[in-house]
PDB file of C-alpha atoms in Angstrom:
ATOM      1  CA  ASP A   1      -5.966  21.207   4.004  1.00 65.00           C
ATOM      2  CA  ALA A   2      -3.814  18.641   5.780  1.00 81.00           C
ATOM      3  CA  GLY A   3      -6.753  16.372   6.478  1.00 95.00           C
ATOM      4  CA  VAL A   4      -7.509  14.786   9.830  1.00 97.00           C
ATOM      5  CA  ILE A   5      -4.336  14.477  11.894  1.00 97.00           C
ATOM      6  CA  GLN A   6      -3.849  11.756  14.476  1.00 98.00           C
ATOM      7  CA  SER A   7      -1.001  11.148  16.870  1.00 97.00           C
ATOM      8  CA  PRO A   8       0.798   9.013  17.641  1.00 97.00           C
ATOM      9  CA  ARG A   9       0.649   6.734  14.599  1.00 97.00           C
ATOM     10  CA  HIS A  10       1.851   3.789  16.622  1.00 97.00           C
ATOM     11  CA  GLU A  11       1.738   3.174  20.347  1.00 97.00           C
ATOM     12  CA  VAL A  12       3.081   0.192  22.230  1.00 98.00           C
ATOM     13  CA  THR A  13       2.422   0.104  25.937  1.00 97.00           C
ATOM     14  CA  GLU A  14       2.217  -2.303  28.805  1.00 97.00           C
ATOM     15  CA  MET A  15      -0.957  -3.457  30.421  1.00 97.00           C
ATOM     16  CA  GLY A  16      -2.100  -1.060  33.129  1.00 97.00           C
ATOM     17  CA  GLN A  17      -0.564   2.034  31.583  1.00 97.00           C
ATOM     18  CA  GLU A  18      -2.511   5.098  30.525  1.00 97.00           C
ATOM     19  CA  VAL A  19      -2.797   5.752  26.804  1.00 98.00           C
ATOM     20  CA  THR A  20      -3.838   9.033  25.200  1.00 98.00           C
ATOM     21  CA  LEU A  21      -4.676   9.286  21.524  1.00 98.00           C
ATOM     22  CA  ARG A  22      -4.984  12.678  19.869  1.00 98.00           C
ATOM     23  CA  CYS A  23      -6.925  14.036  16.938  1.00 98.00           C
ATOM     24  CA  LYS A  24      -7.064  17.317  15.050  1.00 98.00           C
ATOM     25  CA  PRO A  25     -10.121  17.486  12.770  1.00 98.00           C
ATOM     26  CA  ILE A  26     -10.316  19.300   9.472  1.00 97.00           C
ATOM     27  CA  SER A  27     -10.724  23.021  10.028  1.00 96.00           C
ATOM     28  CA  GLY A  28     -14.368  24.062   9.825  1.00 95.00           C
ATOM     29  CA  HIS A  29     -15.766  20.608  10.547  1.00 96.00           C
ATOM     30  CA  ASN A  30     -18.063  20.525  13.571  1.00 95.00           C
ATOM     31  CA  SER A  31     -18.621  16.771  13.933  1.00 95.00           C
ATOM     32  CA  LEU A  32     -15.957  14.412  15.225  1.00 97.00           C
ATOM     33  CA  PHE A  33     -16.060  10.653  15.517  1.00 97.00           C
ATOM     34  CA  TRP A  34     -13.785   8.119  17.217  1.00 98.00           C
ATOM     35  CA  TYR A  35     -13.793   4.552  15.838  1.00 97.00           C
ATOM     36  CA  ARG A  36     -11.971   1.353  16.722  1.00 97.00           C
ATOM     37  CA  GLN A  37     -11.149  -1.331  14.152  1.00 97.00           C
ATOM     38  CA  THR A  38     -10.170  -4.924  14.842  1.00 95.00           C
ATOM     39  CA  MET A  39     -10.264  -8.073  12.759  1.00 91.00           C
ATOM     40  CA  MET A  40     -12.744  -9.678  15.127  1.00 90.00           C
ATOM     41  CA  ARG A  41     -15.191  -6.814  15.612  1.00 90.00           C
ATOM     42  CA  GLY A  42     -14.684  -4.728  12.476  1.00 91.00           C
ATOM     43  CA  LEU A  43     -15.242  -0.980  12.605  1.00 94.00           C
ATOM     44  CA  GLU A  44     -16.965   0.237  15.790  1.00 94.00           C
ATOM     45  CA  LEU A  45     -18.116   3.766  16.609  1.00 95.00           C
ATOM     46  CA  LEU A  46     -16.916   4.675  20.078  1.00 96.00           C
ATOM     47  CA  ILE A  47     -18.113   8.249  20.519  1.00 96.00           C
ATOM     48  CA  TYR A  48     -19.446  11.129  18.457  1.00 95.00           C
ATOM     49  CA  PHE A  49     -19.131  14.865  19.148  1.00 96.00           C
ATOM     50  CA  ASN A  50     -21.143  17.650  17.598  1.00 94.00           C
ATOM     51  CA  ASN A  51     -19.956  21.225  18.203  1.00 94.00           C
ATOM     52  CA  ASN A  52     -17.573  19.869  20.864  1.00 95.00           C
ATOM     53  CA  VAL A  53     -20.397  18.214  22.806  1.00 95.00           C
ATOM     54  CA  PRO A  54     -20.567  14.411  23.138  1.00 95.00           C
ATOM     55  CA  ILE A  55     -23.752  13.280  21.424  1.00 92.00           C
ATOM     56  CA  ASP A  56     -23.491   9.505  21.550  1.00 91.00           C
ATOM     57  CA  ASP A  57     -21.003   7.599  23.676  1.00 92.00           C
ATOM     58  CA  SER A  58     -22.900   4.314  23.690  1.00 91.00           C
ATOM     59  CA  GLY A  59     -20.032   2.623  21.904  1.00 92.00           C
ATOM     60  CA  MET A  60     -17.451   3.375  24.580  1.00 94.00           C
ATOM     61  CA  PRO A  61     -16.557  -0.073  25.890  1.00 87.00           C
ATOM     62  CA  GLU A  62     -16.351   0.697  29.588  1.00 84.00           C
ATOM     63  CA  ASP A  63     -15.307   3.259  32.146  1.00 90.00           C
ATOM     64  CA  ARG A  64     -11.669   2.789  31.283  1.00 95.00           C
ATOM     65  CA  PHE A  65     -12.331   4.755  28.103  1.00 97.00           C
ATOM     66  CA  SER A  66     -12.943   8.495  28.084  1.00 97.00           C
ATOM     67  CA  ALA A  67     -12.967  11.147  25.379  1.00 97.00           C
ATOM     68  CA  LYS A  68     -12.845  14.912  25.425  1.00 97.00           C
ATOM     69  CA  MET A  69     -13.120  17.700  22.928  1.00 97.00           C
ATOM     70  CA  PRO A  70     -12.011  20.897  24.666  1.00 97.00           C
ATOM     71  CA  ASN A  71     -12.224  22.960  21.480  1.00 95.00           C
ATOM     72  CA  ALA A  72     -13.120  22.671  17.820  1.00 95.00           C
ATOM     73  CA  SER A  73      -9.613  21.720  16.762  1.00 96.00           C
ATOM     74  CA  PHE A  74      -8.618  19.035  19.236  1.00 96.00           C
ATOM     75  CA  SER A  75      -9.908  15.815  20.744  1.00 98.00           C
ATOM     76  CA  THR A  76      -8.435  13.083  22.901  1.00 98.00           C
ATOM     77  CA  LEU A  77      -9.320   9.486  23.574  1.00 98.00           C
ATOM     78  CA  LYS A  78      -7.888   8.127  26.790  1.00 98.00           C
ATOM     79  CA  ILE A  79      -7.656   4.551  28.040  1.00 97.00           C
ATOM     80  CA  GLN A  80      -6.799   4.088  31.696  1.00 97.00           C
ATOM     81  CA  PRO A  81      -5.776   1.444  32.580  1.00 96.00           C
ATOM     82  CA  SER A  82      -5.068  -0.208  29.254  1.00 97.00           C
ATOM     83  CA  GLU A  83      -5.568  -3.942  28.670  1.00 96.00           C
ATOM     84  CA  PRO A  84      -4.343  -6.278  25.917  1.00 97.00           C
ATOM     85  CA  ARG A  85      -7.865  -6.505  24.486  1.00 96.00           C
ATOM     86  CA  ASP A  86      -7.711  -2.778  23.737  1.00 97.00           C
ATOM     87  CA  SER A  87      -5.153  -3.502  21.019  1.00 97.00           C
ATOM     88  CA  ALA A  88      -6.661  -2.166  17.793  1.00 97.00           C
ATOM     89  CA  VAL A  89      -6.426   0.624  15.251  1.00 98.00           C
ATOM     90  CA  TYR A  90      -8.193   3.741  16.464  1.00 98.00           C
ATOM     91  CA  PHE A  91      -9.498   6.172  13.863  1.00 98.00           C
ATOM     92  CA  CYS A  92     -10.670   9.716  14.211  1.00 98.00           C
ATOM     93  CA  ALA A  93     -12.964  11.182  11.555  1.00 97.00           C
ATOM     94  CA  SER A  94     -14.515  14.585  11.042  1.00 97.00           C
ATOM     95  CA  SER A  95     -17.384  15.994   9.043  1.00 96.00           C
ATOM     96  CA  LEU A  96     -19.965  18.734   8.921  1.00 94.00           C
ATOM     97  CA  SER A  97     -23.131  18.022  10.862  1.00 90.00           C
ATOM     98  CA  ASP A  98     -25.218  18.322   7.693  1.00 90.00           C
ATOM     99  CA  PRO A  99     -26.326  14.757   6.768  1.00 89.00           C
ATOM    100  CA  MET A 100     -25.320  15.281   3.130  1.00 92.00           C
ATOM    101  CA  TYR A 101     -21.636  15.498   3.995  1.00 94.00           C
ATOM    102  CA  GLU A 102     -19.158  12.668   4.091  1.00 95.00           C
ATOM    103  CA  GLN A 103     -16.693  11.882   6.840  1.00 96.00           C
ATOM    104  CA  TYR A 104     -12.964  12.223   6.419  1.00 97.00           C
ATOM    105  CA  PHE A 105     -10.813   9.753   8.300  1.00 97.00           C
ATOM    106  CA  GLY A 106      -7.390  10.189   9.798  1.00 97.00           C
ATOM    107  CA  PRO A 107      -4.598   7.669   9.219  1.00 96.00           C
ATOM    108  CA  GLY A 108      -5.296   5.927  12.511  1.00 97.00           C
ATOM    109  CA  THR A 109      -3.294   5.044  15.611  1.00 98.00           C
ATOM    110  CA  ARG A 110      -2.224   1.422  15.908  1.00 97.00           C
ATOM    111  CA  LEU A 111      -2.291   0.563  19.608  1.00 98.00           C
ATOM    112  CA  THR A 112      -0.598  -2.528  20.965  1.00 98.00           C
ATOM    113  CA  VAL A 113      -1.005  -3.347  24.654  1.00 98.00           C
ATOM    114  CA  THR A 114       1.316  -6.082  25.907  1.00 97.00           C
TER     115      THR A 114
ATOM    116  CA  ALA B   1     -33.581   0.661  13.297  1.00 70.00           C
ATOM    117  CA  GLN B   2     -30.968   2.069  10.982  1.00 80.00           C
ATOM    118  CA  SER B   3     -28.561  -0.441   9.509  1.00 90.00           C
ATOM    119  CA  VAL B   4     -26.374  -1.309   6.566  1.00 95.00           C
ATOM    120  CA  ALA B   5     -25.761  -4.821   5.271  1.00 96.00           C
ATOM    121  CA  GLN B   6     -22.947  -5.970   3.028  1.00 97.00           C
ATOM    122  CA  PRO B   7     -23.854  -9.583   2.334  1.00 96.00           C
ATOM    123  CA  GLU B   8     -20.501 -10.641   0.892  1.00 96.00           C
ATOM    124  CA  ASP B   9     -17.397 -10.796   3.064  1.00 96.00           C
ATOM    125  CA  GLN B  10     -15.286 -11.174  -0.064  1.00 97.00           C
ATOM    126  CA  VAL B  11     -15.648 -10.623  -3.789  1.00 98.00           C
ATOM    127  CA  ASN B  12     -13.212 -12.086  -6.295  1.00 98.00           C
ATOM    128  CA  VAL B  13     -12.973 -10.774  -9.838  1.00 98.00           C
ATOM    129  CA  ALA B  14     -10.483 -10.979 -12.673  1.00 98.00           C
ATOM    130  CA  GLU B  15      -8.735  -7.858 -13.867  1.00 98.00           C
ATOM    131  CA  GLY B  16     -10.636  -6.238 -16.700  1.00 97.00           C
ATOM    132  CA  ASN B  17     -13.968  -7.710 -15.686  1.00 98.00           C
ATOM    133  CA  PRO B  18     -16.804  -5.656 -14.219  1.00 97.00           C
ATOM    134  CA  LEU B  19     -17.198  -5.679 -10.464  1.00 97.00           C
ATOM    135  CA  THR B  20     -20.113  -5.215  -8.104  1.00 98.00           C
ATOM    136  CA  VAL B  21     -19.997  -4.866  -4.329  1.00 98.00           C
ATOM    137  CA  LYS B  22     -23.426  -5.118  -2.762  1.00 98.00           C
ATOM    138  CA  CYS B  23     -25.008  -2.970  -0.070  1.00 98.00           C
ATOM    139  CA  THR B  24     -28.523  -2.767   1.329  1.00 97.00           C
ATOM    140  CA  TYR B  25     -29.704  -0.318   3.927  1.00 95.00           C
ATOM    141  CA  SER B  26     -32.484   0.451   6.345  1.00 92.00           C
ATOM    142  CA  VAL B  27     -33.194   4.035   7.435  1.00 88.00           C
ATOM    143  CA  SER B  28     -36.313   5.779   8.636  1.00 84.00           C
ATOM    144  CA  GLY B  29     -35.717   9.126   6.944  1.00 84.00           C
ATOM    145  CA  ASN B  30     -34.060  10.182   3.719  1.00 87.00           C
ATOM    146  CA  PRO B  31     -31.237   7.847   2.710  1.00 89.00           C
ATOM    147  CA  TYR B  32     -27.865   9.567   2.574  1.00 94.00           C
ATOM    148  CA  LEU B  33     -25.533   6.835   1.361  1.00 96.00           C
ATOM    149  CA  PHE B  34     -21.762   6.642   1.102  1.00 97.00           C
ATOM    150  CA  TRP B  35     -19.026   4.295  -0.081  1.00 98.00           C
ATOM    151  CA  TYR B  36     -15.539   4.237   1.397  1.00 98.00           C
ATOM    152  CA  VAL B  37     -12.406   2.279   0.494  1.00 97.00           C
ATOM    153  CA  GLN B  38      -9.664   1.187   2.857  1.00 97.00           C
ATOM    154  CA  TYR B  39      -6.251   0.124   1.630  1.00 96.00           C
ATOM    155  CA  PRO B  40      -3.976  -1.854   3.971  1.00 92.00           C
ATOM    156  CA  ASN B  41      -2.671   0.159   6.908  1.00 89.00           C
ATOM    157  CA  ARG B  42      -4.616   3.229   5.851  1.00 92.00           C
ATOM    158  CA  GLY B  43      -7.697   5.124   6.990  1.00 94.00           C
ATOM    159  CA  LEU B  44     -10.975   4.947   5.138  1.00 96.00           C
ATOM    160  CA  GLN B  45     -11.186   7.107   2.017  1.00 96.00           C
ATOM    161  CA  PHE B  46     -14.420   8.578   0.684  1.00 96.00           C
ATOM    162  CA  LEU B  47     -15.365   7.275  -2.782  1.00 97.00           C
ATOM    163  CA  LEU B  48     -18.822   8.594  -3.572  1.00 97.00           C
ATOM    164  CA  LYS B  49     -22.233   9.443  -2.154  1.00 97.00           C
ATOM    165  CA  TYR B  50     -25.910   9.523  -2.988  1.00 96.00           C
ATOM    166  CA  ILE B  51     -27.893  12.447  -1.662  1.00 94.00           C
ATOM    167  CA  THR B  52     -30.711  12.979  -4.127  1.00 89.00           C
ATOM    168  CA  GLY B  53     -31.339  13.112  -7.856  1.00 88.00           C
ATOM    169  CA  ASP B  54     -29.833  10.757 -10.414  1.00 91.00           C
ATOM    170  CA  ASN B  55     -29.813   7.156  -9.200  1.00 93.00           C
ATOM    171  CA  LEU B  56     -26.403   6.515 -10.749  1.00 96.00           C
ATOM    172  CA  VAL B  57     -23.643   8.422  -8.999  1.00 97.00           C
ATOM    173  CA  LYS B  58     -20.044   8.587 -10.127  1.00 95.00           C
ATOM    174  CA  GLY B  59     -17.066   8.814  -7.850  1.00 94.00           C
ATOM    175  CA  SER B  60     -13.320   8.511  -7.601  1.00 91.00           C
ATOM    176  CA  TYR B  61     -11.121   6.013  -9.472  1.00 92.00           C
ATOM    177  CA  GLY B  62     -13.837   5.146 -12.004  1.00 95.00           C
ATOM    178  CA  PHE B  63     -16.269   3.782  -9.435  1.00 97.00           C
ATOM    179  CA  GLU B  64     -19.988   4.363  -9.599  1.00 97.00           C
ATOM    180  CA  ALA B  65     -22.945   3.281  -7.520  1.00 98.00           C
ATOM    181  CA  GLU B  66     -26.574   2.664  -8.280  1.00 97.00           C
ATOM    182  CA  PHE B  67     -29.251   3.730  -5.835  1.00 96.00           C
ATOM    183  CA  ASN B  68     -32.427   1.650  -5.905  1.00 96.00           C
ATOM    184  CA  LYS B  69     -35.099   2.916  -3.554  1.00 93.00           C
ATOM    185  CA  SER B  70     -37.529   0.011  -3.998  1.00 94.00           C
ATOM    186  CA  GLN B  71     -34.832  -2.533  -3.207  1.00 95.00           C
ATOM    187  CA  THR B  72     -33.164  -0.285  -0.607  1.00 95.00           C
ATOM    188  CA  SER B  73     -29.835  -0.997  -2.238  1.00 97.00           C
ATOM    189  CA  PHE B  74     -26.761   1.007  -3.121  1.00 98.00           C
ATOM    190  CA  HIS B  75     -24.404  -1.308  -5.001  1.00 98.00           C
ATOM    191  CA  LEU B  76     -20.898  -0.197  -5.928  1.00 98.00           C
ATOM    192  CA  LYS B  77     -19.787  -0.904  -9.484  1.00 98.00           C
ATOM    193  CA  LYS B  78     -16.892  -0.506 -11.841  1.00 97.00           C
ATOM    194  CA  PRO B  79     -16.931  -1.495 -15.524  1.00 96.00           C
ATOM    195  CA  SER B  80     -13.367  -2.804 -15.600  1.00 97.00           C
ATOM    196  CA  ALA B  81     -11.525  -3.851 -12.443  1.00 97.00           C
ATOM    197  CA  LEU B  82      -7.866  -3.153 -11.785  1.00 97.00           C
ATOM    198  CA  VAL B  83      -5.525  -5.128  -9.540  1.00 97.00           C
ATOM    199  CA  SER B  84      -4.990  -1.886  -7.646  1.00 96.00           C
ATOM    200  CA  ASP B  85      -8.707  -1.830  -6.744  1.00 97.00           C
ATOM    201  CA  SER B  86      -8.067  -4.699  -4.319  1.00 97.00           C
ATOM    202  CA  ALA B  87      -9.023  -3.303  -0.913  1.00 97.00           C
ATOM    203  CA  LEU B  88     -11.715  -3.306   1.768  1.00 97.00           C
ATOM    204  CA  TYR B  89     -14.917  -1.482   0.846  1.00 98.00           C
ATOM    205  CA  PHE B  90     -17.450  -0.067   3.298  1.00 98.00           C
ATOM    206  CA  CYS B  91     -20.972   1.127   2.670  1.00 97.00           C
ATOM    207  CA  ALA B  92     -22.470   3.656   5.103  1.00 96.00           C
ATOM    208  CA  VAL B  93     -25.727   5.494   5.705  1.00 94.00           C
ATOM    209  CA  ARG B  94     -26.102   8.750   7.589  1.00 92.00           C
ATOM    210  CA  ASP B  95     -29.191   9.057   9.753  1.00 86.00           C
ATOM    211  CA  GLU B  96     -30.556  12.600   9.854  1.00 83.00           C
ATOM    212  CA  GLY B  97     -33.034  11.505  12.499  1.00 79.00           C
ATOM    213  CA  ASN B  98     -30.313  10.456  14.910  1.00 78.00           C
ATOM    214  CA  PHE B  99     -28.010  13.451  15.110  1.00 77.00           C
ATOM    215  CA  ASN B 100     -26.609  12.644  11.684  1.00 84.00           C
ATOM    216  CA  LYS B 101     -24.834   9.554  12.957  1.00 88.00           C
ATOM    217  CA  PHE B 102     -23.104   7.257  10.459  1.00 92.00           C
ATOM    218  CA  TYR B 103     -23.883   3.544  10.290  1.00 93.00           C
ATOM    219  CA  PHE B 104     -21.311   1.377   8.523  1.00 95.00           C
ATOM    220  CA  GLY B 105     -21.595  -2.058   6.965  1.00 95.00           C
ATOM    221  CA  SER B 106     -19.198  -4.818   7.945  1.00 95.00           C
ATOM    222  CA  GLY B 107     -17.034  -4.331   4.883  1.00 96.00           C
ATOM    223  CA  THR B 108     -16.354  -6.382   1.743  1.00 97.00           C
ATOM    224  CA  LYS B 109     -12.865  -7.427   0.737  1.00 97.00           C
ATOM    225  CA  LEU B 110     -12.392  -7.063  -2.996  1.00 98.00           C
ATOM    226  CA  ASN B 111      -9.716  -9.227  -4.599  1.00 98.00           C
ATOM    227  CA  VAL B 112      -8.845  -8.458  -8.201  1.00 97.00           C
ATOM    228  CA  LYS B 113      -6.636 -11.119  -9.767  1.00 97.00           C
ATOM    229  CA  PRO B 114      -4.376 -10.436 -12.752  1.00 95.00           C
TER     230      PRO B 114
END
């Protein structure tokens, strides 16, 4: 298996622009997680899907952030409009919903908002 | 409330010496515990997990972890550290009572000096 795939790997954009991050989970996994990592705040869970349904979005910073999972093999995280404080590495991870199973992380998207 | 604590921001050890990275947890149900490693500019990689059974679990790259129910701890260990083990280590617990959500510690930076 190719593992969790994220695109783009790097994104540089200007403040106010829309940013869309993409994720393809491991085939067969039915849980998908979006995280954000910064030096200041560490690793933060943004949103969690189970069987394509958002279960917990309490970590989404504000209305500028939205996430979708239209099918089992694709998810997006959108920021509109972007701000410099959104600069971070965004990770997608997937797993089975069984609590005994580990998560597998993608390589991350490094977002820089100028 | 469910939580994971990694009391040390940084651990320094000399190559060849044993290493320990500490983790304590709080969970209302069964503890499903995980360790992950993150190398610079990479996603988190799964190292090992405790589900049930033997309190000493073995994982990748010679790492092992000891589960202690009375102390609610899950410390990561390695008998002989390598310089290449230098990385950021995260402990996590999965909460079966909360839609199998993962809770991560703040991370511990391991520095192994030659």
